[in-house]
Coordinates of C-alpha atoms in Angstrom, one line a residue:
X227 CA 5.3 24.9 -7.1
X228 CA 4.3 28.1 -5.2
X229 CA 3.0 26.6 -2.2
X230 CA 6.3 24.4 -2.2
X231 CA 9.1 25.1 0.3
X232 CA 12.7 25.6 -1.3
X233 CA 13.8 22.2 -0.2
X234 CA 10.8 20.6 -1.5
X235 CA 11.7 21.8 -4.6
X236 CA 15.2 20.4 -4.4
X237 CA 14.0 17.0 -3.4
X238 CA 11.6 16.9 -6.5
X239 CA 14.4 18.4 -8.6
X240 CA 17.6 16.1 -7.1
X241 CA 14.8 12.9 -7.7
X242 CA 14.3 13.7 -11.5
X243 CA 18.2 14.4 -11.7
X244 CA 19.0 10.9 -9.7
X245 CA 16.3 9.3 -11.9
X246 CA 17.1 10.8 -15.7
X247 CA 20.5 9.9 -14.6
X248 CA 20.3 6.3 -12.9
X249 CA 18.5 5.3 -16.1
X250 CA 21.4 6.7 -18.3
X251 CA 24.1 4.7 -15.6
X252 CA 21.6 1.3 -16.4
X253 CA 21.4 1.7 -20.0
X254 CA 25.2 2.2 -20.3
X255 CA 25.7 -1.2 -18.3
X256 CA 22.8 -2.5 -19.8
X257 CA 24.4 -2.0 -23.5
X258 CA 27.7 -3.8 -22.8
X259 CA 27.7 -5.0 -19.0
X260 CA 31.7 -6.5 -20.0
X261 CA 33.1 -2.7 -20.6
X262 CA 35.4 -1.7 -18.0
X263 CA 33.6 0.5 -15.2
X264 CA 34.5 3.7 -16.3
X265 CA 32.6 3.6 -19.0
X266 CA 29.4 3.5 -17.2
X267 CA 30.7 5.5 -13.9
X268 CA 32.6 8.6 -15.6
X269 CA 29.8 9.7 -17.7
X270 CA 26.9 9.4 -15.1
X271 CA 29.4 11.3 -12.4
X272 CA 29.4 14.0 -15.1
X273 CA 25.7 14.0 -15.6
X274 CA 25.0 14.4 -11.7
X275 CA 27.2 16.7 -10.8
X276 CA 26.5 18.9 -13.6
X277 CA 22.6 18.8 -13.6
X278 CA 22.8 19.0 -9.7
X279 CA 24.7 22.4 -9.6
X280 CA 22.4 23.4 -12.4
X281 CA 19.2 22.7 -11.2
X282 CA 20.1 24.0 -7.8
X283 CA 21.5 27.5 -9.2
X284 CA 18.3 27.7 -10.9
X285 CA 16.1 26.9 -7.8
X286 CA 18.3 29.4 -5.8
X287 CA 18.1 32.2 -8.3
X288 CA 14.1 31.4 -8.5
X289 CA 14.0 32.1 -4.7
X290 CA 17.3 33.5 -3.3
X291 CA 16.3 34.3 0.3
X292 CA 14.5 30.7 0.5
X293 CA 17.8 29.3 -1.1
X294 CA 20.0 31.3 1.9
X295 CA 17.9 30.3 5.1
X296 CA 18.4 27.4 7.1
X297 CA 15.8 24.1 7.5
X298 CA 13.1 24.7 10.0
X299 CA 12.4 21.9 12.1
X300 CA 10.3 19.9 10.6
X301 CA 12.0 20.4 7.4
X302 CA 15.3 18.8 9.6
X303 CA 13.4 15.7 10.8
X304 CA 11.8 15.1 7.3
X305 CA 15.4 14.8 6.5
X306 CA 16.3 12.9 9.4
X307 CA 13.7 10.1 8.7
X308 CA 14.3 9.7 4.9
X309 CA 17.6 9.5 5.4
X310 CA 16.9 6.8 8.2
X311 CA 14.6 5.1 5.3
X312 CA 17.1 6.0 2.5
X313 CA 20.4 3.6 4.8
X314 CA 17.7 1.0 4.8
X315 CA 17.5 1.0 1.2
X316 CA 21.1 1.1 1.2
X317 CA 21.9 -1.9 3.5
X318 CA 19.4 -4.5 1.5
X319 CA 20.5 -3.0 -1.5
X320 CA 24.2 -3.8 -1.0
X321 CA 23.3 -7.5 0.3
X322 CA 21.5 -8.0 -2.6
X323 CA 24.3 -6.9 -4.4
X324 CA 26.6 -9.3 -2.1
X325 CA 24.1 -12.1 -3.2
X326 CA 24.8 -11.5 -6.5
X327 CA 27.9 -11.9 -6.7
X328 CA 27.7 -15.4 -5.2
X329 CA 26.0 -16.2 -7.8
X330 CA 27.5 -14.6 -10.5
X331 CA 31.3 -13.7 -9.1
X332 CA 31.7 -10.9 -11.5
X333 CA 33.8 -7.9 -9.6
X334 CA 32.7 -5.5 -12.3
X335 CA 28.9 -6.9 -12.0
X336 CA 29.4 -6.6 -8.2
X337 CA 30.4 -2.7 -8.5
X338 CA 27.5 -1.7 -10.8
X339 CA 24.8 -3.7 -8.2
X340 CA 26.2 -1.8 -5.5
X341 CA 26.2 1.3 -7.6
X342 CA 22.4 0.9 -8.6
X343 CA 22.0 0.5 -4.7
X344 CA 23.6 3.8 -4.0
X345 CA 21.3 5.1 -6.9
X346 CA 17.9 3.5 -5.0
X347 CA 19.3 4.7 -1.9
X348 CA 19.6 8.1 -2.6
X349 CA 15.9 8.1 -4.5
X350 CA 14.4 6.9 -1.6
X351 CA 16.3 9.8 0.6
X352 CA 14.8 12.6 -1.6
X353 CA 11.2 10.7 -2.1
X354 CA 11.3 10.1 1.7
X355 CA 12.4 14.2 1.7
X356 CA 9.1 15.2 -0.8
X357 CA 6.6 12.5 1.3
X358 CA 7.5 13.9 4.7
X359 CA 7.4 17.3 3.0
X360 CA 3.8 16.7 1.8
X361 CA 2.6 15.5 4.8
X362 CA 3.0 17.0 8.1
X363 CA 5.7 15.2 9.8

């Protein structure tokens, strides 16, 4: 983790906090997909926001002056690109979702497909992030 740059760190940290925390969101629809959507959507809202303050307090207070300066270049077109990759993600994502429900018109069904796509999407943004990161971009 030395050799890491700050927002490395945050990808790595933000993908374990979208992925501990999609998971929860899936097994929550999984274990009654007929509950109402707040059931599922209030407690995983909760769970990001608090785990993303956390974990980026902690990386901030691990290296303040890291935390405080702005991206370099390559660090802003790293960013660029996976967020290029992540609306790509996004887009089939939300189709699929779309498909779905032509299948199976369920509004609530429709909302956590597009959810799980806005989940996917934003994985892909900070494994995109931690790929061009790793590699020189």
């Amino acid at each position: 983790m030395a050799s890491m740059s700050f927002r490395e760190k945050s990808a790595w940290a933000m993908m374990a906090v979208m992925l501990l925390s999609g998971l929860l969101y899936f097994n929550t629809v999984s274990a009654d997909p007929g509950a109402p959507v707040a059931v599922a959507l209030v407690p995983y809202v909760l769970v990001v926001v608090v785990a993303s303050v956390l974990v980026q307090v902690m990386l901030a207070i691990a290296a303040p002056r890291e935390a405080n300066s702005p991206a370099d270049e390559r660090e802003r077109l790293a960013a660029d690109r996976a967020g290029r990759w992540s609306g790509i993600v996004l887009a089939v994502g939300v189709v699929l979702a779309g498909g779905a429900y032509l299948w199976m018109p369920n509004g609530n069904m429709l909302f956590h497909h597009t959810m799980f796509a806005l989940i996917a999407a934003q994985l892909a943004d900070y494994a995109g992030q931690v790929y061009l990161l790793r590699r020189t971009v």
